[in-house]
Short mmCIF file of C-alpha atoms and ligand atoms in Angstrom, two decimals:
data_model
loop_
_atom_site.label_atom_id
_atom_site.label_comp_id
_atom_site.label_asym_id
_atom_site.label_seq_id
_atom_site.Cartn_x
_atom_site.Cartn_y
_atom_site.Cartn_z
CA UNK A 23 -25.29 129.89 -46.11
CA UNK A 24 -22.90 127.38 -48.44
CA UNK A 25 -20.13 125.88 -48.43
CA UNK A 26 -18.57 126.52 -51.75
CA UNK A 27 -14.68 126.10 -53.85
CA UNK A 28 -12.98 128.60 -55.86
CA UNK A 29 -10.75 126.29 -57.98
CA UNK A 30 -8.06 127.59 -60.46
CA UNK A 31 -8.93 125.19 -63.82
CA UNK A 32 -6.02 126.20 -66.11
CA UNK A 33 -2.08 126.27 -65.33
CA UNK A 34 -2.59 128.09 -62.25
CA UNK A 35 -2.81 132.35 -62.44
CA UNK A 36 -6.36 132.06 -63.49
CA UNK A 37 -7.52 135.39 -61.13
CA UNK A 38 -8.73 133.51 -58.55
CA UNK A 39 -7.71 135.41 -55.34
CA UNK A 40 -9.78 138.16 -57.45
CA UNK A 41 -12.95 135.78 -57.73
CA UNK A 42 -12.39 134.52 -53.92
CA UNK A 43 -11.86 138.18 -52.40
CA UNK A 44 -15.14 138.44 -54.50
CA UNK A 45 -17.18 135.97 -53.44
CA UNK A 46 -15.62 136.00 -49.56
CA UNK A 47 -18.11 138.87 -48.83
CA UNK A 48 -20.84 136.00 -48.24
CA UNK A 49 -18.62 133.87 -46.59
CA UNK A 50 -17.24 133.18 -42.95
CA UNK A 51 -14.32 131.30 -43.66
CA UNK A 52 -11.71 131.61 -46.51
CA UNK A 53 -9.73 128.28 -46.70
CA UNK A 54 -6.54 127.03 -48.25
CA UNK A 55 -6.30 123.54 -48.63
CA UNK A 56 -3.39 122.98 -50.89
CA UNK A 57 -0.11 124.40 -52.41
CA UNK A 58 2.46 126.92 -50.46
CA UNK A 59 4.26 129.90 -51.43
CA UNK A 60 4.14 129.04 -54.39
CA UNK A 61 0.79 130.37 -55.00
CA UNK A 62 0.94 134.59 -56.17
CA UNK A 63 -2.73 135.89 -55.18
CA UNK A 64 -2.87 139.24 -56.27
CA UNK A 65 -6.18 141.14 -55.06
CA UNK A 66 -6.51 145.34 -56.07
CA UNK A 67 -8.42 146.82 -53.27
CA UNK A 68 -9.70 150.67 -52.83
CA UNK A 69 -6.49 151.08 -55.31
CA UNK A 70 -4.15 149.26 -52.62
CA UNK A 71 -2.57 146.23 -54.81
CA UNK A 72 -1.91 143.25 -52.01
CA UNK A 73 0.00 140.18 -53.47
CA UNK A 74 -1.10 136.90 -51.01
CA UNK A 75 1.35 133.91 -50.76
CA UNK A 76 0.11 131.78 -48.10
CA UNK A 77 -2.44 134.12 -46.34
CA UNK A 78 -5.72 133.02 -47.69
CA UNK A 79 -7.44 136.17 -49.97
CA UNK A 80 -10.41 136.75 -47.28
CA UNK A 81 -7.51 138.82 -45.28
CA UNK A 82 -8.34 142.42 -46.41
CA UNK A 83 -12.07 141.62 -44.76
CA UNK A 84 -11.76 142.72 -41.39
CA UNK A 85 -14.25 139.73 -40.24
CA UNK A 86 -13.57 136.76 -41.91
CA UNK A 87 -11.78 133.73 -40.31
CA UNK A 88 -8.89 132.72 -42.61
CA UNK A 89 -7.67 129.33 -42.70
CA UNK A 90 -4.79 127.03 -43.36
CA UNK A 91 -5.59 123.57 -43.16
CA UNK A 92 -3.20 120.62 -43.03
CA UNK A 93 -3.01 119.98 -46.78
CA UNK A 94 -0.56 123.22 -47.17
CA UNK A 95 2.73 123.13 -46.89
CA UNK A 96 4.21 126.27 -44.90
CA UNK A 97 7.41 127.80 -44.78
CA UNK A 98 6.55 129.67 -41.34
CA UNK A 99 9.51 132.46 -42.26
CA UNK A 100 7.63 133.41 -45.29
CA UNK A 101 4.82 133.35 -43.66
CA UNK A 102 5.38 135.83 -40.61
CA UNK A 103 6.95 138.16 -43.31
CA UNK A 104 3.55 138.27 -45.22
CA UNK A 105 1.42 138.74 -42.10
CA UNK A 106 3.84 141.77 -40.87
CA UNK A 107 3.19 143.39 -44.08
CA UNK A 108 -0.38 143.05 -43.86
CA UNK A 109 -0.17 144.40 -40.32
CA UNK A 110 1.68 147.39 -41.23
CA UNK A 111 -1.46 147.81 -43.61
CA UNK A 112 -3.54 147.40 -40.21
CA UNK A 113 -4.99 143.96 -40.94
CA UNK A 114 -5.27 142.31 -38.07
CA UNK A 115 -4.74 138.11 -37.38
CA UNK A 116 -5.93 137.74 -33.75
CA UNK A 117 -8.68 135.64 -32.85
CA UNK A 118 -9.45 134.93 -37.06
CA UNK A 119 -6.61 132.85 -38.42
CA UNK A 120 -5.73 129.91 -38.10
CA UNK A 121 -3.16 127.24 -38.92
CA UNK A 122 -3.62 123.34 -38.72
CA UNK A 123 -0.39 122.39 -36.62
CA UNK A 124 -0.76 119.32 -39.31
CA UNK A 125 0.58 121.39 -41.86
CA UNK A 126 3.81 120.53 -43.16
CA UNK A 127 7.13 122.93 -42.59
CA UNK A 128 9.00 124.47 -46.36
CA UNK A 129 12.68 124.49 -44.62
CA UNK A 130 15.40 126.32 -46.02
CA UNK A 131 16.86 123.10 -47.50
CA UNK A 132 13.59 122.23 -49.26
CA UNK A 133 14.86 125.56 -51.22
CA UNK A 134 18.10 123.84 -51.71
CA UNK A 135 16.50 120.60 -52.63
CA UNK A 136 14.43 122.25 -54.97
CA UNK A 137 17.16 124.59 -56.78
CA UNK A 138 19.52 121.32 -56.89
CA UNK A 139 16.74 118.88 -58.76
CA UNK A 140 15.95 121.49 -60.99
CA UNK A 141 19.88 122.19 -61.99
CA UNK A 142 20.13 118.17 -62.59
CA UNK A 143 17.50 118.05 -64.87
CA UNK A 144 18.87 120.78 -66.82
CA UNK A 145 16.91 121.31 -69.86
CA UNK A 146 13.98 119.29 -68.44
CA UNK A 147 13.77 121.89 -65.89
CA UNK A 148 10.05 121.46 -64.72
CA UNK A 149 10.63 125.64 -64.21
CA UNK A 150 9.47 125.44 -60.21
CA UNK A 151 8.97 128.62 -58.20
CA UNK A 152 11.92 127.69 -56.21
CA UNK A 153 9.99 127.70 -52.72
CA UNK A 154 10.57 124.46 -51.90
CA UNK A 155 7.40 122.65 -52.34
CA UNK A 156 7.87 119.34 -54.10
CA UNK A 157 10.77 118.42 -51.68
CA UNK A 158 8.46 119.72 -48.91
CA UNK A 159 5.61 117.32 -49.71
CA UNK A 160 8.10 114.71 -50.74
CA UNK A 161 9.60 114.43 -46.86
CA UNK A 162 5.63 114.88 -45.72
CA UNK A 163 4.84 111.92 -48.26
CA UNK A 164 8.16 110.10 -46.86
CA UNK A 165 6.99 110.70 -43.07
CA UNK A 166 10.17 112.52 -42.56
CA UNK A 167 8.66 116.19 -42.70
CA UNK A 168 7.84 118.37 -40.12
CA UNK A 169 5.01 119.69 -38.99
CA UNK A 170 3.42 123.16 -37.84
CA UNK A 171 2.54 121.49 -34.59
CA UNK A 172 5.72 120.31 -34.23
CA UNK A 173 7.48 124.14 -33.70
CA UNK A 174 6.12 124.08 -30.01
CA UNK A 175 8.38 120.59 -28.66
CA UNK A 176 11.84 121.83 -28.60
CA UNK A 177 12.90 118.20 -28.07
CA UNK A 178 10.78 116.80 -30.67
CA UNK A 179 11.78 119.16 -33.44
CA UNK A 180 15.26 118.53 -32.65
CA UNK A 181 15.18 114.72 -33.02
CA UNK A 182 12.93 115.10 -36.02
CA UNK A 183 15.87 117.86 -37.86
CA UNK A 184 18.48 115.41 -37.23
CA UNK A 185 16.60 112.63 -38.34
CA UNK A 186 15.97 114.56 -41.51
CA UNK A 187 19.20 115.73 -42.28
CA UNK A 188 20.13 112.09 -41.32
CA UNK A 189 17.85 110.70 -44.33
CA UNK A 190 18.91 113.39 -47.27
CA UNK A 191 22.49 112.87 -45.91
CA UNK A 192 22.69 116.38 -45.29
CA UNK A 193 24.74 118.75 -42.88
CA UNK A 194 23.14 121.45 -41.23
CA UNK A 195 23.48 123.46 -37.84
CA UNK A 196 20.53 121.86 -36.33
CA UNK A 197 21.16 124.04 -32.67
CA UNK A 198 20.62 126.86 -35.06
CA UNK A 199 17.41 125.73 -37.26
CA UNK A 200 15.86 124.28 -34.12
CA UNK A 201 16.12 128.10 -32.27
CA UNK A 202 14.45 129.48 -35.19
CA UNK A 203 11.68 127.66 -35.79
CA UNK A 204 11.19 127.36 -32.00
CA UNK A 205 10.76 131.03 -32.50
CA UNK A 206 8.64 131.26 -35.43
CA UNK A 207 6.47 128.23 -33.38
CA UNK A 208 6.47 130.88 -30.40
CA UNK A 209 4.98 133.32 -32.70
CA UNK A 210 2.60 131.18 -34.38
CA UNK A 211 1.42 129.15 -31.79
CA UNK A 212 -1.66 131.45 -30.83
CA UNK A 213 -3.11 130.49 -34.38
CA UNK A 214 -3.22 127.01 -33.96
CA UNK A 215 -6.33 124.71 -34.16
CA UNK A 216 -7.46 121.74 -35.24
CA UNK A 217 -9.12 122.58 -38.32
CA UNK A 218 -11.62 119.37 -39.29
CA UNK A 219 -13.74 120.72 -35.88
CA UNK A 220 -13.62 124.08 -36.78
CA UNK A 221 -14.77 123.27 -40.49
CA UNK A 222 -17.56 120.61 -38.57
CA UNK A 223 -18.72 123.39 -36.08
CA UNK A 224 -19.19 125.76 -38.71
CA UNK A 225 -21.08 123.47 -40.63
CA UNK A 226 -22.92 122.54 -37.63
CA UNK A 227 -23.98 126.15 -37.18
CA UNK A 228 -24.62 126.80 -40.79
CA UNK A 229 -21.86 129.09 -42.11
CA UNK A 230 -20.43 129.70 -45.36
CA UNK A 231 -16.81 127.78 -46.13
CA UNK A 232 -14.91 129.31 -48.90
CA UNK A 233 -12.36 126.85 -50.21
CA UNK A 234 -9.95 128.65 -51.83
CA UNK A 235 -7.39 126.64 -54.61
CA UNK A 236 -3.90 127.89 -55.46
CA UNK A 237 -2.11 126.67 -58.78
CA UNK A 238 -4.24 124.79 -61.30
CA UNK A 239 -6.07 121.55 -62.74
CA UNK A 240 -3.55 121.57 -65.23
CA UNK A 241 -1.02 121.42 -62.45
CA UNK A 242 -2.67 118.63 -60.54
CA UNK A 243 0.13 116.58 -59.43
CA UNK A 244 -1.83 113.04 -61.04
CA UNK A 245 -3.87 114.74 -63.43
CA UNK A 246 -2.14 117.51 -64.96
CA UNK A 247 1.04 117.65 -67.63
CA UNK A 248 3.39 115.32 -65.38
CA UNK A 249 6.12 115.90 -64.49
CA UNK A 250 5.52 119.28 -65.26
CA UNK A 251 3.20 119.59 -62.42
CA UNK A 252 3.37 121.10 -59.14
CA UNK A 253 3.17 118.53 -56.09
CA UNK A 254 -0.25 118.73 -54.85
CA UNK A 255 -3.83 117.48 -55.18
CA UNK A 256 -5.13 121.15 -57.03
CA UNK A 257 -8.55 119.59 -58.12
CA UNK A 258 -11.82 119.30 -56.10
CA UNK A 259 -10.80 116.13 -54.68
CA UNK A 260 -8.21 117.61 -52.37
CA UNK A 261 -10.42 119.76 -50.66
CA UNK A 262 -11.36 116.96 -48.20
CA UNK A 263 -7.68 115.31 -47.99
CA UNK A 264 -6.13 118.80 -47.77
CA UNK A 265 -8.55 120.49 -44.95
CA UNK A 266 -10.31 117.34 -43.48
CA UNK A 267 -13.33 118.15 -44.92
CA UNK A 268 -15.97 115.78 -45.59
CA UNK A 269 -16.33 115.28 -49.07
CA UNK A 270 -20.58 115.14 -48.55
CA UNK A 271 -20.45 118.78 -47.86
CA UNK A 272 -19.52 120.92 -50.24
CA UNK A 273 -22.86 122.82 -52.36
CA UNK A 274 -21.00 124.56 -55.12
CA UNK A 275 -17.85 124.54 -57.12
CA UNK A 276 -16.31 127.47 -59.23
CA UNK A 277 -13.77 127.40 -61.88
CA UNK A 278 -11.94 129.64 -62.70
CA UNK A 279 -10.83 129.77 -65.76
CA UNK A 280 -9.04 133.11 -67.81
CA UNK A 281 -10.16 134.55 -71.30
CA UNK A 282 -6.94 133.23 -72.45
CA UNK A 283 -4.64 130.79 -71.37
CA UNK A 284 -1.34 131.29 -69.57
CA UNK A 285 1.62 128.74 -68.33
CA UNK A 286 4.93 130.07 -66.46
CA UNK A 287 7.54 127.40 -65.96
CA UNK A 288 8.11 124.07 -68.76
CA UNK A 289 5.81 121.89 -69.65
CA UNK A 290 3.06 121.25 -72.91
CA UNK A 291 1.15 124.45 -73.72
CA UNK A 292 -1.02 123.46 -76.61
CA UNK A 293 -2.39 126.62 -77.84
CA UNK A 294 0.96 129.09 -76.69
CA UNK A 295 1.50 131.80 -79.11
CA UNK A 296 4.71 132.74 -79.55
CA UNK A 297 3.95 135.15 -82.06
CA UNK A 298 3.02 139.29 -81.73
CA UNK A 299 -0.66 138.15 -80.75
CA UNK A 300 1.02 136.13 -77.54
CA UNK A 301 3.25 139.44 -76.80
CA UNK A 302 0.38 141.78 -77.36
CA UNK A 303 -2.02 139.66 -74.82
CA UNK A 304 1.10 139.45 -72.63
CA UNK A 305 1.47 143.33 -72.13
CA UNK A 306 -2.16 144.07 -72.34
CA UNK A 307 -2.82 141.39 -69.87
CA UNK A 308 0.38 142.42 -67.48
CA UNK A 309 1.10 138.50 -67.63
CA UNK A 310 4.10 138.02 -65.15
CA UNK A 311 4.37 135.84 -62.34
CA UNK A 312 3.22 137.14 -58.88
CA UNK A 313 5.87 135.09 -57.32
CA UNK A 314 8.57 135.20 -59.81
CA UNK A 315 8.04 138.15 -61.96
CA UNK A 316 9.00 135.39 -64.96
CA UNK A 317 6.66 136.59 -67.89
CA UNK A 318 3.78 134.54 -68.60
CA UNK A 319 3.50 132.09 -71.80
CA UNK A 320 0.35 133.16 -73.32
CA UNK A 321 -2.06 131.58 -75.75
CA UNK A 322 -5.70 131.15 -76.67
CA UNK A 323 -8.58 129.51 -74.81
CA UNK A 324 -8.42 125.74 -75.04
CA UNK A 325 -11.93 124.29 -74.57
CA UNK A 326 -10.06 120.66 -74.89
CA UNK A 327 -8.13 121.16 -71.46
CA UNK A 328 -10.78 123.26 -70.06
CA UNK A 329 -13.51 120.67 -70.60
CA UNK A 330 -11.51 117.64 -68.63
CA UNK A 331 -10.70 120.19 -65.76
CA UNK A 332 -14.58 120.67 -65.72
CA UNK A 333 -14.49 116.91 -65.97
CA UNK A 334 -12.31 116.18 -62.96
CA UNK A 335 -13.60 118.74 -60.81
CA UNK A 336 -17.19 118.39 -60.76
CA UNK A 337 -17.22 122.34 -62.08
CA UNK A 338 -20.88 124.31 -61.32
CA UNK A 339 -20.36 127.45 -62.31
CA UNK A 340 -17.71 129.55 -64.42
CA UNK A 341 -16.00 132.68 -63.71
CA UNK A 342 -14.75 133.43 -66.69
CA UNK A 343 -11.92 136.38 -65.84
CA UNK A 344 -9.96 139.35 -67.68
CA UNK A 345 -12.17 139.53 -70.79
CA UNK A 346 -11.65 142.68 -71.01
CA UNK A 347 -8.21 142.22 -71.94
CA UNK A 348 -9.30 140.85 -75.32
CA UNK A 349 -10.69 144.21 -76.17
CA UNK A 350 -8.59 144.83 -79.65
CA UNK A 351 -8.33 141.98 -81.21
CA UNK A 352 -10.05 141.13 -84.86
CA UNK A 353 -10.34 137.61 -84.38
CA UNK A 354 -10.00 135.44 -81.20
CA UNK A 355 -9.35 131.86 -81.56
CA UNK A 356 -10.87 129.01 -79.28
CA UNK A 357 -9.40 125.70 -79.40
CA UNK A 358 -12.05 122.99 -79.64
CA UNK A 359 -9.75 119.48 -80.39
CA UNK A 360 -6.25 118.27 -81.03
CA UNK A 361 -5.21 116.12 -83.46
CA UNK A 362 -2.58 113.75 -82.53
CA UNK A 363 -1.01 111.73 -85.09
CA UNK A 364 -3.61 112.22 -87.39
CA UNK A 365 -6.40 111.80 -85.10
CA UNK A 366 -8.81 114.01 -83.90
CA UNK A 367 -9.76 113.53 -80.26
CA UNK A 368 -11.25 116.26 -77.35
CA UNK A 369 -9.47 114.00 -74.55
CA UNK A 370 -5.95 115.61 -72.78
CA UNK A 371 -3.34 113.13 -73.28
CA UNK A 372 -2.27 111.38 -70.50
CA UNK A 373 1.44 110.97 -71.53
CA UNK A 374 3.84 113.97 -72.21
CA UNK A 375 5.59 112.99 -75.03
CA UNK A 376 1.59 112.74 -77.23
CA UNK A 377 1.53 116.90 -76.79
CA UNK A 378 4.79 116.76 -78.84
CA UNK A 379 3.22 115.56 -82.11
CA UNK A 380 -0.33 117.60 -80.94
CA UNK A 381 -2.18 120.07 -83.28
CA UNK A 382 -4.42 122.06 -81.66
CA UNK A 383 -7.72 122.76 -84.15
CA UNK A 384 -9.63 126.10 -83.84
CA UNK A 385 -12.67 128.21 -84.04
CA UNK A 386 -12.36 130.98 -85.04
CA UNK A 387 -14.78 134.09 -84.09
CA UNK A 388 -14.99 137.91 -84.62
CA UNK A 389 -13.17 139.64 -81.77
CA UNK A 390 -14.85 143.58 -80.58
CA UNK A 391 -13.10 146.92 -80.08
CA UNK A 392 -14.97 148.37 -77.25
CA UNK A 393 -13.34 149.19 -73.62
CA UNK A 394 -15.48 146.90 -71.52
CA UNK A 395 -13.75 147.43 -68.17
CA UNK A 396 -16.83 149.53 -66.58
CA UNK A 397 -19.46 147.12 -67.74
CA UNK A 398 -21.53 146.04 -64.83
CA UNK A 399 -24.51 144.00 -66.77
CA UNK A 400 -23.81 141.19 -69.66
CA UNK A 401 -26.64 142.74 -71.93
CA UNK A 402 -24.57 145.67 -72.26
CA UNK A 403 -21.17 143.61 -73.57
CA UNK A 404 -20.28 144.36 -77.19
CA UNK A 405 -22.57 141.29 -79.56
CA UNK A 406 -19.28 139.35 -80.14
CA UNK A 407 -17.77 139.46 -76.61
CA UNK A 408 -21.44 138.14 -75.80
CA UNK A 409 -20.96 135.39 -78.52
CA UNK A 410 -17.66 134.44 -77.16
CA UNK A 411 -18.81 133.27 -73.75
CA UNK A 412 -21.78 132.33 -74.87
CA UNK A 413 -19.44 129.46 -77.43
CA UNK A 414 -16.86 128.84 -74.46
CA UNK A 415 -20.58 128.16 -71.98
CA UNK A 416 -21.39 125.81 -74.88
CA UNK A 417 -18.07 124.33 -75.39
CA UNK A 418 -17.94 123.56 -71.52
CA UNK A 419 -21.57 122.62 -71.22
CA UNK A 420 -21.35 124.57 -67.97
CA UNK A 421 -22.91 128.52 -67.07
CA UNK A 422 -20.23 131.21 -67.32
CA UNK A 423 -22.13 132.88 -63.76
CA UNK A 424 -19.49 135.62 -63.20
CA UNK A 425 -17.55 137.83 -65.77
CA UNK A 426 -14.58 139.76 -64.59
CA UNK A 427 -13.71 142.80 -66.76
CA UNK A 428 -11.11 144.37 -64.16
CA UNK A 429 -8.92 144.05 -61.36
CA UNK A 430 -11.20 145.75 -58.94
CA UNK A 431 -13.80 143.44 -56.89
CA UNK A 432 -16.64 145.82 -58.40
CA UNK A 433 -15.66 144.92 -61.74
CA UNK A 434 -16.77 141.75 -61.88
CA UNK A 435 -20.63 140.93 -64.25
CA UNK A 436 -23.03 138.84 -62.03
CA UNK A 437 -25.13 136.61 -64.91
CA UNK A 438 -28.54 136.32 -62.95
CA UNK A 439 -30.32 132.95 -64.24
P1 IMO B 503 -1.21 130.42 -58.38
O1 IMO B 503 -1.89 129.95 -57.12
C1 IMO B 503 1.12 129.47 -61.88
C2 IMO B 503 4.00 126.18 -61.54
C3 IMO B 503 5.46 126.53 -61.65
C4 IMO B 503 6.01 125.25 -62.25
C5 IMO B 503 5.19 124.17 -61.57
C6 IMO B 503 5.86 123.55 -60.37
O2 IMO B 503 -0.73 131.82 -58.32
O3 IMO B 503 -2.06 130.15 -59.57
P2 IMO B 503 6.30 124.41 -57.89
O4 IMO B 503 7.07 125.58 -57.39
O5 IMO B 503 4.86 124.41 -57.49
O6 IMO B 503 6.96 123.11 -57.59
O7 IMO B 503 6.35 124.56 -59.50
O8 IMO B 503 3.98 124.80 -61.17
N1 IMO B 503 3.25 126.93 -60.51
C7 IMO B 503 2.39 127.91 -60.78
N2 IMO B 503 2.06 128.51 -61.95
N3 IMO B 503 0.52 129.86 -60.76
C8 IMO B 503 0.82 129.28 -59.58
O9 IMO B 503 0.13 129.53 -58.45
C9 IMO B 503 1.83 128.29 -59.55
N4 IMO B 503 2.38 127.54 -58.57
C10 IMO B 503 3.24 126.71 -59.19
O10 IMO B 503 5.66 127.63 -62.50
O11 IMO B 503 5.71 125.20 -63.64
MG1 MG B 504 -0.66 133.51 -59.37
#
């Protein structure tokens, strides 16, 4: 029995619906408390690859309750499409998911919204996934959105559309929009609950809560590389503002955090290789987006940004994921400060424009050879793949507990302490 959060710690794609699917065979209740579709959760399982938008990664267990709570924004076309999916795979919803009918509506014109800010800031791009989600949680921040709950009072909804179109001075067939969400409400509806008492009464009866983070620290909409951001609270913090969770009960918090790093979209990258090493970690690593299919910037591991996300979040344990992708290499290279004009300092900037003039210092160590994708106990890791987690544990001042080496839930190390 714990309540515990699976928290992405890097620019988002950090393997964590493979770490939650994982660790959701001890738990109840796999929740999403953040994000949208957005969020690409890929999860291999019995050989069956399953890619998880909004659909929190306990789905393929037959048992566990999967829940999204009020802090995610849903676009509730999107999200019947990924359910039938998963039911023509025979996973079944009924009586185990759940949706918050706080949770704020994506609506086609968020899409719009989203493609036309994007096109305006031309080469500032922020490179969005294009579903919709910082207009989404703009209107929810604006108390113009609307909500899940909201899909059920034909009336309501209608005066709400209008009044939205109304405020981004828009023109839309609200007769039409109103019909279909009425529908997708009508479909929906049987999912609907109030999540803070189901999260209380499991507490109350001592089950395990599995809080499961989309995106990244480094993607925190206050803390990470603003504006190049996405528009939630990603960190620890949001957990209780996202699912109406008290803040009190939470026992342990994992992040995630990849052998390398990877960004997809604009913004500061301060170890990116653009060079063959960034290409070769880029194939070997299959490093395109789950949502987008744009390929992955890749770099190495930056113990600078990883240390303030373990900062910020309050981090327990590590899962450290897809080491066995640096199988190959002859040296590996760990960032451990920056120096910004001159100065050396281990703190992230807090303003854009200091990655610009940034120099990212490294450490270098020995890389190993060895396949280590069937490797079920750390003794038996090649000496310098040992060494390398063993630096990034000290680097962090946190214990790298889980080690995944595959795609597969069984290939994933379990450090006992
Ligand atoms: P998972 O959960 C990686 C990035 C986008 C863009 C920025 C803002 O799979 O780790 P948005 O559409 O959210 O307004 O885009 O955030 N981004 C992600 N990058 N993984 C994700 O999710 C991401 N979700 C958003 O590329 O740079
Ligand atoms: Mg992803």
């Amino acid at each position: 029995m714990s309540v515990r959060a699976v928290l992405g710690c890097m620019y988002g794609d950090e393997a964590k619906a493979k770490m939650v699917d994982f660790l959701a065979e001890e738990a109840d209740l796999v929740v999403r408390f953040q994000g949208g579709s957005n969020a690409g959760h890929t999860i291999k399982s019995a050989g069956k690859k399953y890619v998880l938008h909004l659909v929190p990664s306990g789905i393929l267990y037959p048992e566990k309750k999967c829940v999204i709570s009020s802090g995610v924004v849903v676009d509730p076309f999107a999200l019947l499409e990924e359910m039938q999916i998963l039911q023509k795979d025979g996973i079944s919803f009924k009586g185990r998911f759940f949706i918050d009918p706080r949770a704020v509506v994506i609506l086609p014109l968020h899409k719009n919204l989203d493609s036309r800010s994007e096109t305006s800031l031309g080469k500032n791009k922020i490179g969005t996934t294009g579903k919709g989600i910082g207009p989404g949680y703009a209107d929810a921040i604006s108390r113009v959105g609307i909500r899940m709950g909201d899909l059920i009072y034909p009336e309501f909804l209608q005066a709400r559309l209008i009044a939205l179109a109304d405020f981004h001075g828009l023109e839309i067939d609200i007769a039409e929009l109103t019909a279909k969400l009425l529908t997708a409400g009508e479909q929906l509806k049987e999912y609907f609950i109030q999540v803070p008492y189901l999260l209380a009464t499991a507490q109350e009866k001592g089950e395990s809560i599995l809080f499961e983070g989309a995106q990244g620290t480094l993607l925190d909409v206050v803390f990470g590389t603003y504006p190049y951001v996405t528009s939630s609270h990603v960190i620890a913090g949001g957990i209780g503002a996202g699912a109406g969770y008290n803040p009190r009960g939470i026992d342990e918090i994992v992040g995630v955090f990849k052998s390398y790093y990877t960004r997809v979209g604009s913004g500061p990258f301060p170890t990116e290789l653009t060079d063959e090493t960034g290409n070769w970690i880029r194939e070997r690593g299959n490093e395109y987006g789950a949502t987008t299919g744009r390929p992955r910037r890749c770099g190495w591991f930056d113990a600078v940004s990883s240390r303030y996300s373990v900062i910020l979040n309050g981090i327990d344990s590590i899962a450290l994921t897809l080491l066995d992708v640096l199988s190959g290499l002859d040296n590996i290279n760990i960032c451990t400060s920056y120096k910004i004009d001159g100065v050396i300092t281990q703190e992230f900037p807090s303003h854009i424009s200091q990655f610009g003039v940034l120099e990212p210092q490294y450490l270098e160590l020995p890389g190993w050879q060895e396949d280590i994708s069937e490797i079920k106990d750390f003794s038996e890791l090649p000496a310098n793949a040992r060494h390398y987690v063993e630096t990034i544990e000290k680097l962090l001042g946190v214990r790298v507990k889980y080690i995944s080496v595959g795609a597969e839930r069984m290939q994933t190390i379990l450090r006992e302490y």
